[in-house]
PDB file of C-alpha atoms in Angstrom:
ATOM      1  CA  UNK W   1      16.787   4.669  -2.956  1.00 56.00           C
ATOM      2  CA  UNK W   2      13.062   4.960  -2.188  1.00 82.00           C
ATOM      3  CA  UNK W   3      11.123   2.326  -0.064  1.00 90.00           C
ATOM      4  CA  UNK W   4       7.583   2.263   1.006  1.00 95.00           C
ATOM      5  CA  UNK W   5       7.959   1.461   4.723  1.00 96.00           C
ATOM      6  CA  UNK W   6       5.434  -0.163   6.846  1.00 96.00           C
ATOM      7  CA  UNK W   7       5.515   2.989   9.021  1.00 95.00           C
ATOM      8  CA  UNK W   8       5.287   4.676   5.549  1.00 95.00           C
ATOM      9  CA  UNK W   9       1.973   2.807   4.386  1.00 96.00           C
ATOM     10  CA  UNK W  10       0.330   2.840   7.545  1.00 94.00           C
ATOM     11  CA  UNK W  11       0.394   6.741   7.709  1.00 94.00           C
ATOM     12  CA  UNK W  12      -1.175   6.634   4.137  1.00 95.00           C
ATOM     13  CA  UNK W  13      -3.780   4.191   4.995  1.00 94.00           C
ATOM     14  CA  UNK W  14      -5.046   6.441   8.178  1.00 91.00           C
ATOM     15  CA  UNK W  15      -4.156   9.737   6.036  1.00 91.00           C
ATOM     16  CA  UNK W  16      -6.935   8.131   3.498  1.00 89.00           C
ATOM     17  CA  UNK W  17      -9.238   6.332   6.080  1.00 86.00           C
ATOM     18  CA  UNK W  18      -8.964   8.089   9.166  1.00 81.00           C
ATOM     19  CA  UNK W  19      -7.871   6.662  12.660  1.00 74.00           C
ATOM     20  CA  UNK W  20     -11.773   6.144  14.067  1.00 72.00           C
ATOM     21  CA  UNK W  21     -11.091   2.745  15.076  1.00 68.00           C
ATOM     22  CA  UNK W  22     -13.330   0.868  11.847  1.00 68.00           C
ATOM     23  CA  UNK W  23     -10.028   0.032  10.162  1.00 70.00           C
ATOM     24  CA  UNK W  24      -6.947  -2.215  12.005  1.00 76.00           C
ATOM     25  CA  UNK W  25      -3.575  -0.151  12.190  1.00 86.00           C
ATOM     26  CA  UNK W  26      -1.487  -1.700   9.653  1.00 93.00           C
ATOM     27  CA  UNK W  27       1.722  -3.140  11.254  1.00 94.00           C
ATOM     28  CA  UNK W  28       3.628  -5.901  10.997  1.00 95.00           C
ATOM     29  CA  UNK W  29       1.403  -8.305  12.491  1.00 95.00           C
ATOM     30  CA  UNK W  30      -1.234  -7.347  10.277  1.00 96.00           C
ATOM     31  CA  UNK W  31       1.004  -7.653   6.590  1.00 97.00           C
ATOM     32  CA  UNK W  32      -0.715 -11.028   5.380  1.00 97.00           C
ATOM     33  CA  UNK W  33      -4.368  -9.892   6.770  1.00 97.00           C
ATOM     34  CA  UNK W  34      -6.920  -9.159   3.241  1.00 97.00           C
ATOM     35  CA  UNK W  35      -7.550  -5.477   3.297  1.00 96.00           C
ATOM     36  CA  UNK W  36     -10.893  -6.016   3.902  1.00 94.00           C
ATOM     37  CA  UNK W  37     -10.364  -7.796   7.022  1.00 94.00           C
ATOM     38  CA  UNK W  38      -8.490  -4.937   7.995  1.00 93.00           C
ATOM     39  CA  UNK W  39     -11.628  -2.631   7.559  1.00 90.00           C
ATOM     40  CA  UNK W  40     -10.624  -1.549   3.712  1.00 92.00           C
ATOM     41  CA  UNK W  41     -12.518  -1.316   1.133  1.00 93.00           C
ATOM     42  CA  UNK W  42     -11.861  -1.846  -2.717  1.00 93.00           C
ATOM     43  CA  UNK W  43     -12.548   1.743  -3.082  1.00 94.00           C
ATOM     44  CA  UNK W  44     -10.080   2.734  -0.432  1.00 93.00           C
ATOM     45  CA  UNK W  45      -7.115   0.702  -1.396  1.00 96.00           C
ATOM     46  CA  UNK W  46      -7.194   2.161  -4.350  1.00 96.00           C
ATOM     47  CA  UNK W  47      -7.397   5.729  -2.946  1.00 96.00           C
ATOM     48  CA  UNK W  48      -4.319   4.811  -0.812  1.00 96.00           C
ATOM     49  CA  UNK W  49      -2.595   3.410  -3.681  1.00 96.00           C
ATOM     50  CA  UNK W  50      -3.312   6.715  -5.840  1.00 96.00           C
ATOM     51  CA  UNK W  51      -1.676   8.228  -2.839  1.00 96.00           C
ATOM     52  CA  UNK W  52       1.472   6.300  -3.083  1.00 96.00           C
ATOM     53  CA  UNK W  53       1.698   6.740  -6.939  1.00 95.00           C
ATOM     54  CA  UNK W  54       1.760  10.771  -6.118  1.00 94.00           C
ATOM     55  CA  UNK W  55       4.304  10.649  -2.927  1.00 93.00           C
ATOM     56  CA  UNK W  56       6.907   7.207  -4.741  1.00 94.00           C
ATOM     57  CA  UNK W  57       6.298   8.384  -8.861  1.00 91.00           C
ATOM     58  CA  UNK W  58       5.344   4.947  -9.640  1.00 92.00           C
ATOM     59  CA  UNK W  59       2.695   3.569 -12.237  1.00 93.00           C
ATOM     60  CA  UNK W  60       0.597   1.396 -11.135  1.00 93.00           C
ATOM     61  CA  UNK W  61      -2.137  -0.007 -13.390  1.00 93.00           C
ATOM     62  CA  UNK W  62      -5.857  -1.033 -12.134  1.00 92.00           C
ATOM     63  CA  UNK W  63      -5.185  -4.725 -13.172  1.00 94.00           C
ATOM     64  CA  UNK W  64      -2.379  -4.341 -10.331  1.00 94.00           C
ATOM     65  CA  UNK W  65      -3.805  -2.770  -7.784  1.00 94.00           C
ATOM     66  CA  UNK W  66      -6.569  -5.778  -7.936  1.00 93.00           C
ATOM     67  CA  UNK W  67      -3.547  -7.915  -7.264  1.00 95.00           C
ATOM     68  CA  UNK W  68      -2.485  -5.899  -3.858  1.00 96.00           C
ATOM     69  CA  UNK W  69      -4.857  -8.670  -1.419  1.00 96.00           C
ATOM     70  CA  UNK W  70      -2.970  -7.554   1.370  1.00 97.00           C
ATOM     71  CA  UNK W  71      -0.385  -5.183   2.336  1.00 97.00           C
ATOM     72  CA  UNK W  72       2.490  -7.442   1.897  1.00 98.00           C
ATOM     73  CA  UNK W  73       1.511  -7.838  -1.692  1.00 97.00           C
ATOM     74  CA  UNK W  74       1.109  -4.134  -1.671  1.00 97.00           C
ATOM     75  CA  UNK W  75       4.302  -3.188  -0.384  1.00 97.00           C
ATOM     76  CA  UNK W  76       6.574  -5.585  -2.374  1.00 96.00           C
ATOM     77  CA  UNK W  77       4.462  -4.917  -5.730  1.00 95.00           C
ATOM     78  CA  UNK W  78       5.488  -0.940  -4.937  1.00 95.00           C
ATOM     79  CA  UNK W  79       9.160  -1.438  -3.677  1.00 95.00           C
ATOM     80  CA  UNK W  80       9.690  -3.966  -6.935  1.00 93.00           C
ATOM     81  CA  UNK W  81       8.790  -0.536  -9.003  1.00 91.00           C
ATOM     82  CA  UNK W  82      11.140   1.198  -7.235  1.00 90.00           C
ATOM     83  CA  UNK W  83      14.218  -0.636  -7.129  1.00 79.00           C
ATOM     84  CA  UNK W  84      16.734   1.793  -9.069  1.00 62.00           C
ATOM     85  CA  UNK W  85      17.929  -0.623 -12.714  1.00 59.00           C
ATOM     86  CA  UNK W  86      21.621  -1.384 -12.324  1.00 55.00           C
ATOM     87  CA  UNK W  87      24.021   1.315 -13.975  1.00 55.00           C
ATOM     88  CA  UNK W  88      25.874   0.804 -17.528  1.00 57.00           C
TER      89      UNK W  88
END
């Protein structure tokens, strides 16, 4: 079964915002921090976002990315989508 990681979003967020020191490393210290407080823009959550829909093959629409305030509500939106549905 897939699962978006900490380790696993962290390397998206500096793969989409770089490592220059503006943004906070995203760890697990940092899971209930706002995005923006993290140095994140709107713009760039949703870029890492799109990233994650193209490496996990999960939908995600606008109205829920607007939802994802923090990385904790991030990651358990995206590992809710990919929780296999029980078999027959």
């Amino acid at each position: 079964m897939k699962e978006l990681t900490v380790a696993k979003l962290r390397t998206v967020v500096e793969s989409c915002v770089g490592t220059d020191g503006s943004t906070t490393r995203v760890d697990d210290s940092v899971l209930d921090t706002k995005w923006d407080e993290l140095g994140l823009d709107s713009l760039a959550v949703y870029e890492v976002v799109v990233r994650l829909q193209d490496e996990l093959g999960v939908k995600i629409s606008d109205d829920d990315i607007d939802t994802f305030s923090t990385p904790r509500l991030m990651l358990d939106s995206i590992n809710s989508r990919l929780v296999e549905p029980a078999g027959p």
